[in-house]
PDB file of C-alpha atoms in Angstrom:
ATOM      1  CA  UNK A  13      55.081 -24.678  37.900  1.00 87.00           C
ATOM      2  CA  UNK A  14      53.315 -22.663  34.912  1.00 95.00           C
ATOM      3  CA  UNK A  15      52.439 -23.421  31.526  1.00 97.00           C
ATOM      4  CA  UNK A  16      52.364 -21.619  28.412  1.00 97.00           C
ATOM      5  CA  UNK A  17      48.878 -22.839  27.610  1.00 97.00           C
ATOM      6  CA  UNK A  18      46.398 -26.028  28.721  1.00 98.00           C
ATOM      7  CA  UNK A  19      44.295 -27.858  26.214  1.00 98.00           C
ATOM      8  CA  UNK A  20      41.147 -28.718  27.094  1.00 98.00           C
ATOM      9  CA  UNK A  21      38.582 -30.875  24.918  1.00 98.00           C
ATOM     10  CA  UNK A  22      35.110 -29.911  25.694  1.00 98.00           C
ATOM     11  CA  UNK A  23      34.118 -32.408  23.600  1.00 96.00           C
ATOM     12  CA  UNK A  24      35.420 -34.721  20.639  1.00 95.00           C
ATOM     13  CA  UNK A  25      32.545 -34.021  18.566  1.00 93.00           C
ATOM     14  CA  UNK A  26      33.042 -32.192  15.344  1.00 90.00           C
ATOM     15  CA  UNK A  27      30.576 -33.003  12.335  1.00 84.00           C
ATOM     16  CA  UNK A  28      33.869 -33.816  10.175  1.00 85.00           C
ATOM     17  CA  UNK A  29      35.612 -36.864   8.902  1.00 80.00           C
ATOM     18  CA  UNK A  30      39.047 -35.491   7.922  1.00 75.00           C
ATOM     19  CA  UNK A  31      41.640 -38.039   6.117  1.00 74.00           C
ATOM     20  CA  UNK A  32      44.889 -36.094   8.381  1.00 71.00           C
ATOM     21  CA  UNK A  33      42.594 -36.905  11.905  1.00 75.00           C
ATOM     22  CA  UNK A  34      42.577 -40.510  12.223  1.00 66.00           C
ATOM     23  CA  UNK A  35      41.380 -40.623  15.355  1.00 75.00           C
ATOM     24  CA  UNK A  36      38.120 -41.682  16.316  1.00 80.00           C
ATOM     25  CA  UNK A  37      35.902 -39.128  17.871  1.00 84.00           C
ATOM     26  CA  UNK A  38      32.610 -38.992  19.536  1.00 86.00           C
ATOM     27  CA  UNK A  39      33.969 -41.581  21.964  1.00 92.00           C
ATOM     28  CA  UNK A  40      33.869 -39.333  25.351  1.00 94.00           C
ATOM     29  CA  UNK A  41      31.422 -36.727  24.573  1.00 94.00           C
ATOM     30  CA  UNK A  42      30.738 -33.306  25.965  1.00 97.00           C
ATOM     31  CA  UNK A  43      32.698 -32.263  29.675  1.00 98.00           C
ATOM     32  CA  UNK A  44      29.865 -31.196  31.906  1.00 98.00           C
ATOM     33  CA  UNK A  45      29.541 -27.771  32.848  1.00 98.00           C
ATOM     34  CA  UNK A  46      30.306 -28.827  36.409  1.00 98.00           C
ATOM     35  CA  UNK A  47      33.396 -30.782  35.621  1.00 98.00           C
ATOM     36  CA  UNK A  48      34.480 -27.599  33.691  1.00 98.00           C
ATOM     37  CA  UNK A  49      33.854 -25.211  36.801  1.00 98.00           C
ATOM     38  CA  UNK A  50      36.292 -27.637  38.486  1.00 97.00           C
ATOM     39  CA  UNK A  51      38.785 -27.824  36.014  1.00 98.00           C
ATOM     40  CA  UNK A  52      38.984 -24.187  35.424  1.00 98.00           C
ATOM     41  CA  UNK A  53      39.768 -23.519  38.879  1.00 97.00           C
ATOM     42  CA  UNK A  54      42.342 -25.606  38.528  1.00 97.00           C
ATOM     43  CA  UNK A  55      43.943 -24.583  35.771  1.00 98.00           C
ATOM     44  CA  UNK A  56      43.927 -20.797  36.867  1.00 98.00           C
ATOM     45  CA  UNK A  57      46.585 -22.103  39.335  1.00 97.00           C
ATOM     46  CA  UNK A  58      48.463 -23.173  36.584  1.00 98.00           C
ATOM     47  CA  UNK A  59      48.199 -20.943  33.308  1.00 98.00           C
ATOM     48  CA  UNK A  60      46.398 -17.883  31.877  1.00 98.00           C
ATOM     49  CA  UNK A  61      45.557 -19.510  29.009  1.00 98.00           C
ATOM     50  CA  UNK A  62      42.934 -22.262  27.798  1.00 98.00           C
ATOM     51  CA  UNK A  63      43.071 -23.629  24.578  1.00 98.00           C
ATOM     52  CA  UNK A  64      39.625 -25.358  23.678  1.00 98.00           C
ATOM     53  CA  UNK A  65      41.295 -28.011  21.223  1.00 93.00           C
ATOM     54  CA  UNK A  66      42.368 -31.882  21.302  1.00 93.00           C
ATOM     55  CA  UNK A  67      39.282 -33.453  19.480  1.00 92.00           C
ATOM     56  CA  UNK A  68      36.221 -31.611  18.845  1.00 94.00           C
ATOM     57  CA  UNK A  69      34.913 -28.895  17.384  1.00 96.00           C
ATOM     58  CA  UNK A  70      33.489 -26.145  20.586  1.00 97.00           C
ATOM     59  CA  UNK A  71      31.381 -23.905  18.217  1.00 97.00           C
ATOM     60  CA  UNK A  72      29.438 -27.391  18.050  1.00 96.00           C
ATOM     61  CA  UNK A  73      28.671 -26.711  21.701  1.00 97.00           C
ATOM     62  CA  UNK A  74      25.376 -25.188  21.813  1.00 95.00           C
ATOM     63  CA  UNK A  75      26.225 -23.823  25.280  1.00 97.00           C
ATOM     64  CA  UNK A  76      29.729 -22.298  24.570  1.00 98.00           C
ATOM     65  CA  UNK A  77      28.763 -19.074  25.974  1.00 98.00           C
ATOM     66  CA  UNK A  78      28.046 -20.887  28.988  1.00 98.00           C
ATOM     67  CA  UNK A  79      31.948 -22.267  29.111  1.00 98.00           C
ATOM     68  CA  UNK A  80      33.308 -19.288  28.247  1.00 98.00           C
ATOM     69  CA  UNK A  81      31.249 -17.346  31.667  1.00 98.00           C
ATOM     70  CA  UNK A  82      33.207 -19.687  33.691  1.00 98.00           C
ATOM     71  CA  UNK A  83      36.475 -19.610  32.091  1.00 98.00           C
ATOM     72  CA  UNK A  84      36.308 -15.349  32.382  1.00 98.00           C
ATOM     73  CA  UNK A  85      35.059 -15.911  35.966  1.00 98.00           C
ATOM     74  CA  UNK A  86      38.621 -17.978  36.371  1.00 98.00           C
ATOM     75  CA  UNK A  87      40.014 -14.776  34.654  1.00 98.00           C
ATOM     76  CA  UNK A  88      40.986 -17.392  32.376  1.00 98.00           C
ATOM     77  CA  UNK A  89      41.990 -16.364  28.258  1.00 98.00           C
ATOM     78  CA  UNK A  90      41.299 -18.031  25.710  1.00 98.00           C
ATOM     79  CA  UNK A  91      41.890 -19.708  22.685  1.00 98.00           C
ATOM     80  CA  UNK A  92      39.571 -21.644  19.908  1.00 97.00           C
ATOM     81  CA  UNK A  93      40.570 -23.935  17.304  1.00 96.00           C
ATOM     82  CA  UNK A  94      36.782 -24.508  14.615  1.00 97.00           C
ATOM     83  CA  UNK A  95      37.045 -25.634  11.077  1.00 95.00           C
ATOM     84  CA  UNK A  96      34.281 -22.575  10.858  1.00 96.00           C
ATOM     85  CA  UNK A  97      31.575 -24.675   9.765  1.00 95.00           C
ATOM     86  CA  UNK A  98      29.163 -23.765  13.010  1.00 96.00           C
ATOM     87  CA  UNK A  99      30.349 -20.276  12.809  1.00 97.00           C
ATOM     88  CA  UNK A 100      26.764 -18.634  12.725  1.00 93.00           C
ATOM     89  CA  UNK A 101      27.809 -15.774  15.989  1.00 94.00           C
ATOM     90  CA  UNK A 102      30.576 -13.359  15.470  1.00 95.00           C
ATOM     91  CA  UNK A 103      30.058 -10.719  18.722  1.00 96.00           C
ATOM     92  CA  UNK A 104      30.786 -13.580  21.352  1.00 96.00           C
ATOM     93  CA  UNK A 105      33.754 -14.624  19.890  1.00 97.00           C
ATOM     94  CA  UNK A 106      35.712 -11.128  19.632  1.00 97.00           C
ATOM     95  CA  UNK A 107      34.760 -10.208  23.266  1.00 96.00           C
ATOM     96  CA  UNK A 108      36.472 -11.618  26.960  1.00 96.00           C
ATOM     97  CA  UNK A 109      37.966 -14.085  27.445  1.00 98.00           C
ATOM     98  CA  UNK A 110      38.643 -15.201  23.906  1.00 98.00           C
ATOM     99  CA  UNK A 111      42.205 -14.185  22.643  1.00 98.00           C
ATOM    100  CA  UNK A 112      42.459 -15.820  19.590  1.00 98.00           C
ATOM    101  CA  UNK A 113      40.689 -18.063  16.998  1.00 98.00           C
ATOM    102  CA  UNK A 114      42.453 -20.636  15.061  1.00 97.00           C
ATOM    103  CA  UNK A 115      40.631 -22.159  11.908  1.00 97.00           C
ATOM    104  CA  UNK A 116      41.650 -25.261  10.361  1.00 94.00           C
ATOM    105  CA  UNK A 117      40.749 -24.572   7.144  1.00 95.00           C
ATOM    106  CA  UNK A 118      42.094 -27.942   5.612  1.00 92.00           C
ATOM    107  CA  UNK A 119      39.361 -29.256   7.579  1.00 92.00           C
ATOM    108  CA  UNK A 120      36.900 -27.582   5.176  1.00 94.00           C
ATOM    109  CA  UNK A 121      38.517 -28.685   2.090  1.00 92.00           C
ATOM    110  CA  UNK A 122      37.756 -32.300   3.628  1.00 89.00           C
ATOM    111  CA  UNK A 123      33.976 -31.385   2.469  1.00 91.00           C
ATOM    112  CA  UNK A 124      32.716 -33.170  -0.526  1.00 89.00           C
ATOM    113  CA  UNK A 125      30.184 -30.882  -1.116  1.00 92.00           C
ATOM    114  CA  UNK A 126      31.735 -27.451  -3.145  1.00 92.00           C
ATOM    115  CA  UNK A 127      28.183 -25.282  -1.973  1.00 95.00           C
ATOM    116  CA  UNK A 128      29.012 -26.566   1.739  1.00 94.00           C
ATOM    117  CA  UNK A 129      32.499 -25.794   1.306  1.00 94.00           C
ATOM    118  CA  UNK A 130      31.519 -22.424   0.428  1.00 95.00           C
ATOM    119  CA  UNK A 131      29.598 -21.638   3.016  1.00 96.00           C
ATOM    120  CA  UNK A 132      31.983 -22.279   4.916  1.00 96.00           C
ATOM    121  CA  UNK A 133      34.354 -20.003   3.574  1.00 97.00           C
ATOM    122  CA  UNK A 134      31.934 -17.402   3.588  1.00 97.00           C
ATOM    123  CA  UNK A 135      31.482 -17.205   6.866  1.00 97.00           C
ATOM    124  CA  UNK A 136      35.072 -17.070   7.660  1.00 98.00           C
ATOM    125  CA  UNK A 137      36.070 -14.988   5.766  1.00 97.00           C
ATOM    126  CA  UNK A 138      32.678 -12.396   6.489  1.00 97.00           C
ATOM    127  CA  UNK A 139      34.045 -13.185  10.141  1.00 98.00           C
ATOM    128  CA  UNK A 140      37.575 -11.607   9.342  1.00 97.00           C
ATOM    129  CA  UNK A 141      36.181  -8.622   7.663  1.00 96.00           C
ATOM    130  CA  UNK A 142      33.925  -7.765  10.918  1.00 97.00           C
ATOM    131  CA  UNK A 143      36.459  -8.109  13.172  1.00 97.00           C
ATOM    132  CA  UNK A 144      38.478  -5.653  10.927  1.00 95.00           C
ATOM    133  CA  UNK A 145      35.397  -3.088  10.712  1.00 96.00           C
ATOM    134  CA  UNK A 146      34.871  -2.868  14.850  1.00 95.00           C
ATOM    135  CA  UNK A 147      38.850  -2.810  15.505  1.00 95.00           C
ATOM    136  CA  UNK A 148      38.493  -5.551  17.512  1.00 96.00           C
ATOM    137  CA  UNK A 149      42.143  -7.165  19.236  1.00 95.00           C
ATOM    138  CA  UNK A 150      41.408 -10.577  18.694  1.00 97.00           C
ATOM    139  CA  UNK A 151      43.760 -12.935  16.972  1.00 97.00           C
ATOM    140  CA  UNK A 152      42.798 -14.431  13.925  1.00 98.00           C
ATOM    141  CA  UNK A 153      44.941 -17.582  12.656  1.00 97.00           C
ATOM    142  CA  UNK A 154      44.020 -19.069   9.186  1.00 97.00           C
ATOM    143  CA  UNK A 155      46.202 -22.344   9.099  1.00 94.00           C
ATOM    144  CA  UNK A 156      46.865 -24.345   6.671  1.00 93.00           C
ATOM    145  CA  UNK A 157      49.068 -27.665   6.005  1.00 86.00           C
ATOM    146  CA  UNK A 158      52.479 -26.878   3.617  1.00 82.00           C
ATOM    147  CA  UNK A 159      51.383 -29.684   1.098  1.00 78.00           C
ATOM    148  CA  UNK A 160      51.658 -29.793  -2.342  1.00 75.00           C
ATOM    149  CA  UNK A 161      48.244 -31.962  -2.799  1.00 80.00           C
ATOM    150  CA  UNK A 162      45.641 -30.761  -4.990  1.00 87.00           C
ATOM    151  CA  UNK A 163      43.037 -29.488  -2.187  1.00 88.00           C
ATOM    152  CA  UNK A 164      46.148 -27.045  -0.875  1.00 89.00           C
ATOM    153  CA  UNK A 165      47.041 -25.453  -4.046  1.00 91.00           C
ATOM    154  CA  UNK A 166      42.904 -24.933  -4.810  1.00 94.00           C
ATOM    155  CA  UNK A 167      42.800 -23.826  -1.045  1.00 94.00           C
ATOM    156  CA  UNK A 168      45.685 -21.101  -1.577  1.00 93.00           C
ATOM    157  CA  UNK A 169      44.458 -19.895  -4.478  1.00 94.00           C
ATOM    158  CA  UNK A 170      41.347 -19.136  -2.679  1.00 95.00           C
ATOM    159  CA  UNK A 171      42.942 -17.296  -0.581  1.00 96.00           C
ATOM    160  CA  UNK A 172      44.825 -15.269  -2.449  1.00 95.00           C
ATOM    161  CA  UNK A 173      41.288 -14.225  -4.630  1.00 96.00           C
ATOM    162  CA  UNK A 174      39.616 -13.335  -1.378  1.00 96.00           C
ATOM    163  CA  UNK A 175      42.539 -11.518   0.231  1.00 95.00           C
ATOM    164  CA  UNK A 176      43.565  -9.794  -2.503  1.00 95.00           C
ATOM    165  CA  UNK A 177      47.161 -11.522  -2.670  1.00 94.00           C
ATOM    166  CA  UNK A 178      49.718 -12.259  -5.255  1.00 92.00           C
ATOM    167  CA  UNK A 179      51.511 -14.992  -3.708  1.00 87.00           C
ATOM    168  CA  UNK A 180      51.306 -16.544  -0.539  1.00 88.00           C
ATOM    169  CA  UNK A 181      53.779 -17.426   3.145  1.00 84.00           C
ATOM    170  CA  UNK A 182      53.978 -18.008   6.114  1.00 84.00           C
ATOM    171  CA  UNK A 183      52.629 -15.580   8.740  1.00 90.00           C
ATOM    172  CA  UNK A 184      51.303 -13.234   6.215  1.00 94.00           C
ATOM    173  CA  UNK A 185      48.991 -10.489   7.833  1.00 95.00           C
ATOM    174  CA  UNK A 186      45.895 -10.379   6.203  1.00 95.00           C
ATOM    175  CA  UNK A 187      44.282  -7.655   8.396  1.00 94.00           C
ATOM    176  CA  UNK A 188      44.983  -5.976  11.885  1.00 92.00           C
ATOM    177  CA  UNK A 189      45.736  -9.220  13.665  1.00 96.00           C
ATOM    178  CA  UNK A 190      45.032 -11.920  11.704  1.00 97.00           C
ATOM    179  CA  UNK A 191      47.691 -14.091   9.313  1.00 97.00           C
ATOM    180  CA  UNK A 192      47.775 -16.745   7.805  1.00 96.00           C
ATOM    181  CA  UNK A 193      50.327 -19.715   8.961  1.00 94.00           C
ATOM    182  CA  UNK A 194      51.244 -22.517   6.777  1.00 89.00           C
ATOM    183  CA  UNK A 195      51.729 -25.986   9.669  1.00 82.00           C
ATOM    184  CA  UNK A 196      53.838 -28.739   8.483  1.00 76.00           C
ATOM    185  CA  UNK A 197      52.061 -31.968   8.467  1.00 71.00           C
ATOM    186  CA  UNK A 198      52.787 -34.346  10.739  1.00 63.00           C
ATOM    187  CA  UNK A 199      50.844 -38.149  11.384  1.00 58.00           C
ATOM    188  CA  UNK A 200      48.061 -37.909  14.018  1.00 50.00           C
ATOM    189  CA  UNK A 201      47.977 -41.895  13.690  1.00 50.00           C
ATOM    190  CA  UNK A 202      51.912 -41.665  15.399  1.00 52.00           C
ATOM    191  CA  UNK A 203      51.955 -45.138  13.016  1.00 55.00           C
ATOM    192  CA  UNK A 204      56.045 -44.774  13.055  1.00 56.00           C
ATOM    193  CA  UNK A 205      58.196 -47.634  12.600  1.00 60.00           C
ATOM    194  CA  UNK A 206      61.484 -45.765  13.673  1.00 57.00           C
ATOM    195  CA  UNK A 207      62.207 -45.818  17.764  1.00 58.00           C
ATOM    196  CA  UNK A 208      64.303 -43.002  19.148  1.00 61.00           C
ATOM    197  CA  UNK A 209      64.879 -43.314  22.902  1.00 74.00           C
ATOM    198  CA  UNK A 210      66.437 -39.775  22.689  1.00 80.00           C
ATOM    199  CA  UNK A 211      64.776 -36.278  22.142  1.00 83.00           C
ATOM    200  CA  UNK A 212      63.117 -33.427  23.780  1.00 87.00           C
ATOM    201  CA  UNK A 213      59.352 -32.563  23.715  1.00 90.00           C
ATOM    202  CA  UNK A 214      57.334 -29.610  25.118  1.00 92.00           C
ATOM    203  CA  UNK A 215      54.870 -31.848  26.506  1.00 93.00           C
ATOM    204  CA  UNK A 216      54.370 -31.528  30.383  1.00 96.00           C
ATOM    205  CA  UNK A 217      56.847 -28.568  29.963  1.00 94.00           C
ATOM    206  CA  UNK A 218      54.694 -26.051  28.226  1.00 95.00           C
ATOM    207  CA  UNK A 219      51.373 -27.204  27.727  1.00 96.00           C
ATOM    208  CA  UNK A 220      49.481 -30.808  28.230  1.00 97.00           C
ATOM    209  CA  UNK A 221      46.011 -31.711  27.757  1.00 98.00           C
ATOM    210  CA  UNK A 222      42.684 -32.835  29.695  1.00 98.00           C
ATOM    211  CA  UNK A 223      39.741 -34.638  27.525  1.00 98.00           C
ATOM    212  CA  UNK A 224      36.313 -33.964  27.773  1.00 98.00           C
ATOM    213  CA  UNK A 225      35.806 -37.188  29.916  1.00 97.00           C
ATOM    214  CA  UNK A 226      38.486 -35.614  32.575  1.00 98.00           C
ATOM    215  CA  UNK A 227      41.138 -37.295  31.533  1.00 98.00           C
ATOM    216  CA  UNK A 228      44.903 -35.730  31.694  1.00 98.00           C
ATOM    217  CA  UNK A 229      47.558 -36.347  29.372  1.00 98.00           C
ATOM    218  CA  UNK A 230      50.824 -35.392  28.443  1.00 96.00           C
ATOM    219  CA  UNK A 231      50.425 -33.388  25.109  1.00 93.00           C
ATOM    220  CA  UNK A 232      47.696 -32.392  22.709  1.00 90.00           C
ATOM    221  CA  UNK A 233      48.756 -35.125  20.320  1.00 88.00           C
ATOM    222  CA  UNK A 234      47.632 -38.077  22.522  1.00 92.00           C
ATOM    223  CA  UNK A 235      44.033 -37.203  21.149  1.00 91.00           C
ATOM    224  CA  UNK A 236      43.369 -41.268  21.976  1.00 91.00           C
ATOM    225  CA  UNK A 237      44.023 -41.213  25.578  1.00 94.00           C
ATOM    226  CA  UNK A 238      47.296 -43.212  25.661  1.00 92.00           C
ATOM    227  CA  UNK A 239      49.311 -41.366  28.778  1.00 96.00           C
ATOM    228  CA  UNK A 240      46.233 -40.837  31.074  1.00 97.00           C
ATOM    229  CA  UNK A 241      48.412 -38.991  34.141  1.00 98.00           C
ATOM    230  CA  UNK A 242      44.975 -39.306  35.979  1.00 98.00           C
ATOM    231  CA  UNK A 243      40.961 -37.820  35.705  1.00 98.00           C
ATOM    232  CA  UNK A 244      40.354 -34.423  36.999  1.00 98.00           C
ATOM    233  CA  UNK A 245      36.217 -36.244  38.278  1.00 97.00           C
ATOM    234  CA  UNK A 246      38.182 -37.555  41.456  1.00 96.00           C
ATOM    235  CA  UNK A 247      41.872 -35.956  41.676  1.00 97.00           C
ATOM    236  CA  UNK A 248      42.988 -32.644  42.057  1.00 96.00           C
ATOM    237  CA  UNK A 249      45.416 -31.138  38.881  1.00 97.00           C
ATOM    238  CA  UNK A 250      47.846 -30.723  41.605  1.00 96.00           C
ATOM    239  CA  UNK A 251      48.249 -34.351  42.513  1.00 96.00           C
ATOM    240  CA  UNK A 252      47.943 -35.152  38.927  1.00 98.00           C
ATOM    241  CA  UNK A 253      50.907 -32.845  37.839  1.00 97.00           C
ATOM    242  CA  UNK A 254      52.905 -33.830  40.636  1.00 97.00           C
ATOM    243  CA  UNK A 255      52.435 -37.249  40.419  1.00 96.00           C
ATOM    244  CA  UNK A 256      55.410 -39.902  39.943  1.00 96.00           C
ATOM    245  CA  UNK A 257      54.585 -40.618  36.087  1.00 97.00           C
ATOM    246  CA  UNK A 258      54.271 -36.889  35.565  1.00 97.00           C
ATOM    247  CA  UNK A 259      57.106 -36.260  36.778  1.00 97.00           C
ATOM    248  CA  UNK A 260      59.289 -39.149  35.035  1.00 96.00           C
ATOM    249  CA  UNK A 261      58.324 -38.059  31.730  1.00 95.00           C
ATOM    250  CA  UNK A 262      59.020 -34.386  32.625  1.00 95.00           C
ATOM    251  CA  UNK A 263      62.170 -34.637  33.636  1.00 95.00           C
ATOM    252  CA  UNK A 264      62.699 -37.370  30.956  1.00 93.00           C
ATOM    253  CA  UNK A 265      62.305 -34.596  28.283  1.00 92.00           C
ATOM    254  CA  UNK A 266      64.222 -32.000  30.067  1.00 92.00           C
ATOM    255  CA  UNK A 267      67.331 -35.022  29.920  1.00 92.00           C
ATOM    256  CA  UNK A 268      66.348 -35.653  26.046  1.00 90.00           C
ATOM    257  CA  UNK A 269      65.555 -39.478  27.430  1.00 91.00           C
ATOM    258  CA  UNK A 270      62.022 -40.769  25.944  1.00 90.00           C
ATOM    259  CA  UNK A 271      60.061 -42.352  28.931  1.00 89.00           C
ATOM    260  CA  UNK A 272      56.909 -43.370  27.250  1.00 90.00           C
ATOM    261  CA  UNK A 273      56.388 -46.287  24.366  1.00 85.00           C
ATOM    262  CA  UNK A 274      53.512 -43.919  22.653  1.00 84.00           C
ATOM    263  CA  UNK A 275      55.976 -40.659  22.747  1.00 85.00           C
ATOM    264  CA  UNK A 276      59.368 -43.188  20.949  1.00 82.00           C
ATOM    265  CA  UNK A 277      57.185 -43.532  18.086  1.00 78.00           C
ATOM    266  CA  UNK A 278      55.652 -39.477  17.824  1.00 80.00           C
ATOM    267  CA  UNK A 279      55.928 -38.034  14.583  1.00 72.00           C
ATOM    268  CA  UNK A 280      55.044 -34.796  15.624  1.00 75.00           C
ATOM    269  CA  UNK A 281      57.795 -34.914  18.208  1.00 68.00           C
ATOM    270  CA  UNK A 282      60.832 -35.873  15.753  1.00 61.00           C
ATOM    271  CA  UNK A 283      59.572 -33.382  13.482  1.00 58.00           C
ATOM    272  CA  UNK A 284      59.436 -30.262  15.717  1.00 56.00           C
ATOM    273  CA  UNK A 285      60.907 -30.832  18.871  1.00 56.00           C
ATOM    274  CA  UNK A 286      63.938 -32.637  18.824  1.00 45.00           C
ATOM    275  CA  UNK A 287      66.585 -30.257  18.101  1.00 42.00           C
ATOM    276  CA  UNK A 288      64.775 -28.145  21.198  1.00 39.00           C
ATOM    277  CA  UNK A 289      67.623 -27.262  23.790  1.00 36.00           C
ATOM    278  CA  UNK A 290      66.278 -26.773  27.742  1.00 33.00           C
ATOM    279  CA  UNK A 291      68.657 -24.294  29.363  1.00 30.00           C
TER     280      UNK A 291
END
């Protein structure tokens, strides 16, 4: 069994209080460095790539360089999801084992404070023109929510000033390897009064996650811990993965039959994975 990618929180701190993440963080705090050893091992059986993303913001993690040693040791790539706002070292980020960095850049126009704001941008965007002048191959995704609010249409337009741009889509290259992708909302919250007991999801198929606190779940969206599988301090990944409620909602998606209460009620599911077919 092999996954696209595995998410793993190295902590659900972020130094942000955005209205579209609902979910309440600094609950679990930061994975040990030992845990991480552990869990990296055990994902190199399973995947090439890491993303460092549930809750949590890793550039917060003083120590990142320390993470990233292990995860290269586990010849290990991977990926980074930051709103940008602790971006303060370029040369570590555009070297092994990271393969791309995602910023949220929603997350920024979440700032009250314009100067703070940007900052922010600033260093971003100085970040994208370095990477650019040393040819580096690292990815560079600038996301964004397709909303019509006010922040979005003040955040494109910054944008297009900065990159030079008379109108804006999805997946527009910006410079050598780095675009900028428009993400269609979807409720974090899963607050969803409609019940479908049939549809498809990539959860446990592609990808799943593991919080800082060790905890394995089916998908990235279950930020709050709802579907723990099992905890990665006493089990091995393998027992998890293989284990009987693993394996009922796997198969349960592969059969477009919903298995769990929290996944009938997933936005993000009906939005983008239903009309998924599983040859």
């Amino acid at each position: 069994m092999r996954f696209q990618k595995i998410y793993i929180e190295l902590s659900d701190i972020c130094g942000l209080k955005c209205q579209f993440c609902p979910s309440i963080k600094g609950r679990r705090g930061t994975m040990s460095l030992s845990l991480f050893s552990k869990i990296a091992l055990d994902c190199a059986k399973f995947t090439k790539l890491i993303a460092l993303h549930i809750l949590g913001d890793p550039l917060k993690i003083k120590n990142l360089k320390d993470y990233l040693l292990i995860a290269k040791k586990c010849n290990l790539k991977v990926e980074i999801t930051t709103s940008g706002i602790y971006l303060d070292e370029f040369d570590f980020l555009l070297e092994s084992p990271i393969k791309q960095v995602n910023f949220s850049l929603d997350a920024i126009m979440e700032i009250e404070s314009r100067e703070s704001r940007d900052i922010a941008f600033n260093k971003i965007f100085k970040f994208c023109r370095y990477k650019d002048s040393i040819n580096s191959d690292i990815f560079i995704n600038l996301r964004i929510q397709n909303r019509t609010a006010p922040k979005t249409l003040e955040l494109k337009n910054i944008l297009k000033q900065e990159f030079g741009l008379s109108h804006l889509s999805s997946n527009i290259r910006v410079g050598k390897k780095t675009i900028i992708t428009f993400r269609e909302p979807f409720l974090w919250n899963l607050d969803n009064d409609k019940i479908a007991n049939k549809g498809f999801c990539y959860g446990l198929i592609s990808h799943f996650g593991i919080l800082s606190n060790g905890s394995v779940v089916p998908c990235c969206i279950d930020a709050d811990g709802d579907i723990i599988l099992g905890n990665l301090k006493s089990q091995s990944l393998d027992d998890i993965l293989y284990g009987d409620r693993a394996i009922s909602i796997r198969n349960g998606f592969k059969n477009k039959v919903i298995i769990e209460q929290k996944c009938l009620k997933c936005n993000y599911r009906e939005q983008f994975n239903n009309n998924i077919v599983i040859k």
